[in-house]
Coordinates of C-alpha atoms and ligand atoms in Angstrom, one line a residue:
M1 CA 184.8 159.6 -18.6
N2 CA 183.4 157.9 -15.4
T3 CA 182.1 160.1 -12.7
M4 CA 181.6 158.7 -9.2
I5 CA 178.2 159.4 -7.7
L6 CA 178.3 157.2 -4.5
S7 CA 181.2 156.2 -2.4
V8 CA 180.7 153.6 0.4
E9 CA 183.8 153.6 2.6
N10 CA 184.5 150.9 5.3
I11 CA 180.9 150.5 6.4
S12 CA 180.3 148.1 9.3
K13 CA 177.0 147.4 11.0
S14 CA 176.2 144.9 13.7
F15 CA 172.9 143.7 15.2
G16 CA 173.8 142.6 18.7
G17 CA 176.5 139.9 18.1
L18 CA 175.7 139.5 14.4
K19 CA 178.0 141.4 12.1
A20 CA 175.7 142.1 9.2
L21 CA 178.2 144.3 7.3
K22 CA 182.0 144.0 7.7
N23 CA 184.1 146.9 6.4
I24 CA 182.3 147.3 3.0
S25 CA 183.7 149.7 0.4
F26 CA 182.7 150.3 -3.2
K27 CA 182.0 153.1 -5.6
A28 CA 179.1 153.6 -7.9
Q29 CA 179.5 155.5 -11.2
K30 CA 177.0 158.1 -12.4
G31 CA 174.5 156.9 -15.0
K32 CA 175.5 153.3 -14.5
I33 CA 173.9 150.2 -13.0
T34 CA 175.7 148.8 -10.0
A35 CA 174.4 145.4 -8.7
L36 CA 174.6 144.0 -5.2
I37 CA 174.3 140.2 -5.1
G38 CA 174.9 137.5 -2.6
P39 CA 173.1 134.7 -0.6
N40 CA 170.1 135.3 1.7
G41 CA 171.2 137.2 4.8
S42 CA 174.5 138.4 3.3
G43 CA 173.7 142.0 4.2
K44 CA 172.4 143.5 1.0
T45 CA 169.2 145.1 2.4
T46 CA 171.1 146.2 5.5
L47 CA 173.5 148.1 3.2
F48 CA 170.6 149.8 1.5
N49 CA 169.2 150.7 4.9
V50 CA 172.6 152.3 5.9
I51 CA 172.9 154.2 2.5
N52 CA 169.4 155.7 2.8
G53 CA 169.8 156.6 6.5
F54 CA 167.4 154.0 8.1
Y55 CA 170.4 152.6 10.0
K56 CA 173.4 154.4 11.3
P57 CA 176.6 152.4 10.6
D58 CA 178.9 151.5 13.5
N59 CA 181.8 152.6 11.3
G60 CA 182.6 154.1 8.0
S61 CA 181.3 156.9 5.7
I62 CA 179.1 157.3 2.7
Y63 CA 179.5 160.1 0.2
F64 CA 176.8 161.0 -2.3
K65 CA 178.0 163.5 -4.9
N66 CA 181.1 164.1 -2.7
Q67 CA 178.9 165.1 0.3
L68 CA 179.0 163.1 3.5
I69 CA 175.5 161.6 4.1
T70 CA 176.1 159.1 6.9
G71 CA 174.1 160.3 10.0
L72 CA 171.5 162.2 7.9
K73 CA 167.8 161.2 8.2
P74 CA 166.2 159.2 5.4
H75 CA 164.0 162.2 4.4
K76 CA 167.0 164.4 4.0
I77 CA 168.9 161.8 2.0
C78 CA 165.9 161.4 -0.3
Q79 CA 165.8 165.2 -0.7
M80 CA 169.4 165.1 -1.7
G81 CA 168.6 162.7 -4.5
I82 CA 168.6 159.0 -3.4
A83 CA 165.3 157.1 -3.6
R84 CA 164.6 153.5 -2.9
T85 CA 162.1 150.7 -3.2
F86 CA 161.5 148.1 -0.6
Q87 CA 162.0 144.3 -0.8
I88 CA 158.5 143.8 0.7
V89 CA 156.3 146.2 -1.3
K90 CA 154.3 148.5 0.9
P91 CA 152.2 151.0 -1.1
L92 CA 149.8 153.1 0.8
S93 CA 147.1 150.5 0.3
K94 CA 144.1 152.6 1.0
L95 CA 145.1 155.2 -1.6
N96 CA 144.7 154.8 -5.3
V97 CA 147.7 154.5 -7.6
L98 CA 147.7 158.2 -8.6
D99 CA 147.5 159.4 -4.9
N100 CA 150.3 157.0 -4.0
V101 CA 152.6 158.7 -6.5
I102 CA 151.4 162.3 -5.7
T103 CA 152.3 161.7 -2.0
S104 CA 155.9 161.0 -3.1
S105 CA 156.0 164.0 -5.5
Y106 CA 155.4 166.3 -2.5
I107 CA 159.0 166.0 -1.4
R108 CA 159.9 168.5 -4.2
T109 CA 157.0 170.9 -4.1
N110 CA 154.2 172.3 -1.9
S111 CA 151.9 172.8 -4.8
H112 CA 149.3 170.1 -5.3
Q113 CA 149.1 171.0 -9.0
K114 CA 152.9 170.5 -9.5
A115 CA 152.8 167.2 -7.5
E116 CA 150.0 166.0 -9.6
E117 CA 151.7 166.9 -12.9
T118 CA 154.8 165.0 -11.8
A119 CA 152.7 162.0 -10.8
Y120 CA 151.0 161.9 -14.2
K121 CA 154.3 162.1 -16.0
I122 CA 155.7 159.2 -13.9
L123 CA 152.6 157.1 -14.3
E124 CA 152.9 157.5 -18.1
F125 CA 156.6 156.7 -17.9
T126 CA 156.1 153.5 -15.8
G127 CA 153.1 152.3 -17.8
L128 CA 150.7 152.6 -14.9
I129 CA 148.5 155.5 -16.2
E130 CA 145.5 153.2 -17.0
D131 CA 145.5 152.0 -13.4
K132 CA 145.6 155.4 -11.8
D133 CA 142.2 155.2 -10.2
K134 CA 142.6 151.7 -8.8
L135 CA 143.4 151.0 -5.2
A136 CA 147.1 150.1 -4.8
K137 CA 146.3 147.0 -2.9
S138 CA 144.1 145.7 -5.8
L139 CA 147.0 145.6 -8.2
P140 CA 148.7 142.3 -9.1
L141 CA 152.3 141.9 -7.8
G142 CA 154.0 143.0 -11.0
K143 CA 152.2 146.3 -11.0
R144 CA 152.6 146.8 -7.3
K145 CA 156.3 146.4 -7.8
R146 CA 156.2 148.9 -10.6
L147 CA 154.2 151.3 -8.4
E148 CA 157.1 151.1 -5.9
I149 CA 159.4 152.2 -8.6
A150 CA 157.0 154.9 -9.7
R151 CA 156.8 156.3 -6.1
A152 CA 160.6 156.3 -5.9
L153 CA 160.9 158.1 -9.2
A154 CA 158.3 160.7 -8.1
T155 CA 160.8 162.0 -5.7
Q156 CA 163.0 162.9 -8.7
P157 CA 166.1 161.1 -7.6
E158 CA 169.6 161.1 -9.2
M159 CA 170.1 157.6 -7.8
L160 CA 167.6 154.9 -7.4
L161 CA 168.0 151.9 -5.1
L162 CA 166.0 148.8 -6.2
D163 CA 165.7 146.0 -3.6
E164 CA 164.5 142.9 -5.4
A165 CA 162.1 144.9 -7.7
F166 CA 161.9 141.8 -10.0
A167 CA 161.2 139.1 -7.4
G168 CA 158.1 137.0 -8.1
L169 CA 157.4 138.5 -11.6
N170 CA 156.2 136.4 -14.5
P171 CA 158.3 136.4 -17.7
T172 CA 156.2 139.2 -19.3
E173 CA 156.4 141.4 -16.2
L174 CA 160.1 140.7 -15.9
N175 CA 160.8 141.9 -19.5
H176 CA 158.7 144.9 -18.9
S177 CA 160.7 145.8 -15.7
I178 CA 164.0 145.2 -17.5
E179 CA 162.9 147.7 -20.2
L180 CA 161.8 150.2 -17.5
V181 CA 165.2 150.0 -15.7
K182 CA 166.9 150.7 -19.1
K183 CA 164.6 153.7 -19.7
I184 CA 165.4 155.0 -16.2
T185 CA 169.2 154.9 -16.9
E186 CA 168.6 156.7 -20.2
Q187 CA 167.2 159.6 -18.1
G188 CA 170.7 159.8 -16.5
I189 CA 169.6 158.2 -13.2
S190 CA 172.2 156.0 -11.5
I191 CA 171.0 152.7 -10.2
L192 CA 172.0 150.4 -7.4
I193 CA 170.2 147.1 -7.7
I194 CA 169.8 144.1 -5.4
E195 CA 168.6 141.1 -7.3
H196 CA 168.7 137.3 -7.1
H197 CA 167.5 137.0 -10.7
M198 CA 170.8 136.3 -12.5
K199 CA 169.4 136.8 -16.0
V200 CA 168.4 140.3 -15.0
I201 CA 171.7 141.1 -13.3
M202 CA 173.9 139.8 -16.1
Q203 CA 171.8 141.7 -18.7
L204 CA 171.7 145.0 -16.9
S205 CA 174.7 145.5 -14.7
D206 CA 177.8 147.5 -15.5
N207 CA 179.5 146.5 -12.2
I208 CA 178.7 143.8 -9.7
I209 CA 179.5 143.7 -6.0
V210 CA 179.2 140.3 -4.2
L211 CA 178.5 140.0 -0.5
D212 CA 178.7 136.9 1.6
Y213 CA 178.2 136.8 5.4
G214 CA 178.5 140.6 5.5
E215 CA 181.8 140.7 3.6
K216 CA 182.6 141.9 0.1
I217 CA 184.0 138.8 -1.6
A218 CA 184.2 140.1 -5.2
E219 CA 183.6 143.0 -7.6
G220 CA 183.7 143.1 -11.4
S221 CA 181.9 143.1 -14.7
P222 CA 179.2 140.4 -15.3
E223 CA 181.7 138.3 -17.2
E224 CA 184.3 138.5 -14.4
I225 CA 181.7 137.7 -11.7
A226 CA 180.2 134.7 -13.6
K227 CA 183.5 132.9 -13.7
N228 CA 184.9 134.0 -10.3
P229 CA 185.5 130.7 -8.3
K230 CA 184.8 132.4 -4.9
V231 CA 181.4 133.7 -6.2
I232 CA 180.5 130.4 -7.7
E233 CA 181.2 128.6 -4.5
A234 CA 179.4 131.1 -2.2
Y235 CA 176.4 131.9 -4.4
L236 CA 176.2 131.1 -8.1
G237 CA 176.9 127.4 -7.7
E238 CA 173.7 127.1 -5.8
I239 CA 171.7 129.1 -8.3
Y240 CA 173.1 127.1 -11.3
A241 CA 172.4 123.8 -9.5
L242 CA 168.8 124.9 -9.1
G243 CA 168.7 125.7 -12.8
Ligands
ATP1 N1 166.9 145.0 12.2 C1 167.6 143.9 12.3 N2 167.8 143.3 13.5 C2 168.5 142.2 13.7 N3 169.1 141.5 12.7 C3 168.9 142.0 11.4 C4 168.2 143.2 11.2 N4 168.2 143.4 9.9 C5 168.9 142.4 9.3 N5 169.3 141.6 10.2 C6 170.2 140.4 10.0 O1 171.3 140.8 9.3 C7 171.7 139.9 8.3 C8 171.6 140.5 6.9 O2 170.3 140.7 6.6 P1 169.8 141.4 5.2 O3 168.4 141.6 5.3 O4 170.7 142.6 5.0 O5 170.2 140.3 4.1 P2 169.9 140.3 2.5 O6 171.3 140.1 1.9 O7 169.1 141.4 2.1 O8 169.1 138.9 2.4 P3 167.9 138.5 1.4 O9 168.5 138.1 0.1 O10 167.3 137.3 2.1 O11 167.0 139.7 1.3 C9 170.7 138.7 8.5 O12 171.3 137.7 9.3 C10 169.5 139.3 9.1 O13 168.8 138.4 9.9
MG2 MG1 167.2 141.7 1.4

């Protein structure tokens, strides 16, 4: 049976005269991968920023595990179980990989020992353990992106928001990250993923939401979305044309 974990209801958000999100609604199921796709500037990152409390919406409500979270601060929303990564990776560049992850683990504990134990577990899980003593800024992009995921996982979320965690990866890194996302869902963690990489989206998603100019223009399975004329016109046509 499907259990809903996140319900986004009639969310709108403007920046001055620009309507970045217009009355967006969708539901995400527990343990599943829900994708948000759409052209540049269609509102995907803004929606993440509303979900995790960075922006207050002008209208609408968001429920996480049936609790209203709109209006709560990002730190509180993270404590409730929603973690995210950022489109532009920003690890704490002066810290090494281990300390980056320990810093995030502290949201669940005051004990350094416990935070460190969690961090080691997460570094094993994400395949970064051999890099633990390296400075975050010295890592290649693929590993910096994985460190972002590791930091988010260290907060022990029930739902993980991934904002273009696959952008700029080479084919080997890409496959590694796809496997990592599958492993994360096997832990029972629900995922909301923003991605332009169609191979990744079609392979991973259970349900896809399509945004265009701040509006939801379609929702469905990968098969349904791939053949939806509105989606092809607004977004996929361009991608297919580029090959
Ligand atoms: N803080 C802000 N102030 C003003 N305008 C903003 C702000 N954040 C986003 N916007 C605008 O809102 C619109 C949606 O932006 P958003 O970053 O959500 O798009 P996106 O779908 O994530 O795009 P991309 O695929 O390029 O990452 C854009 O027109 C953007 O310029
Ligand atoms: Mg974005």
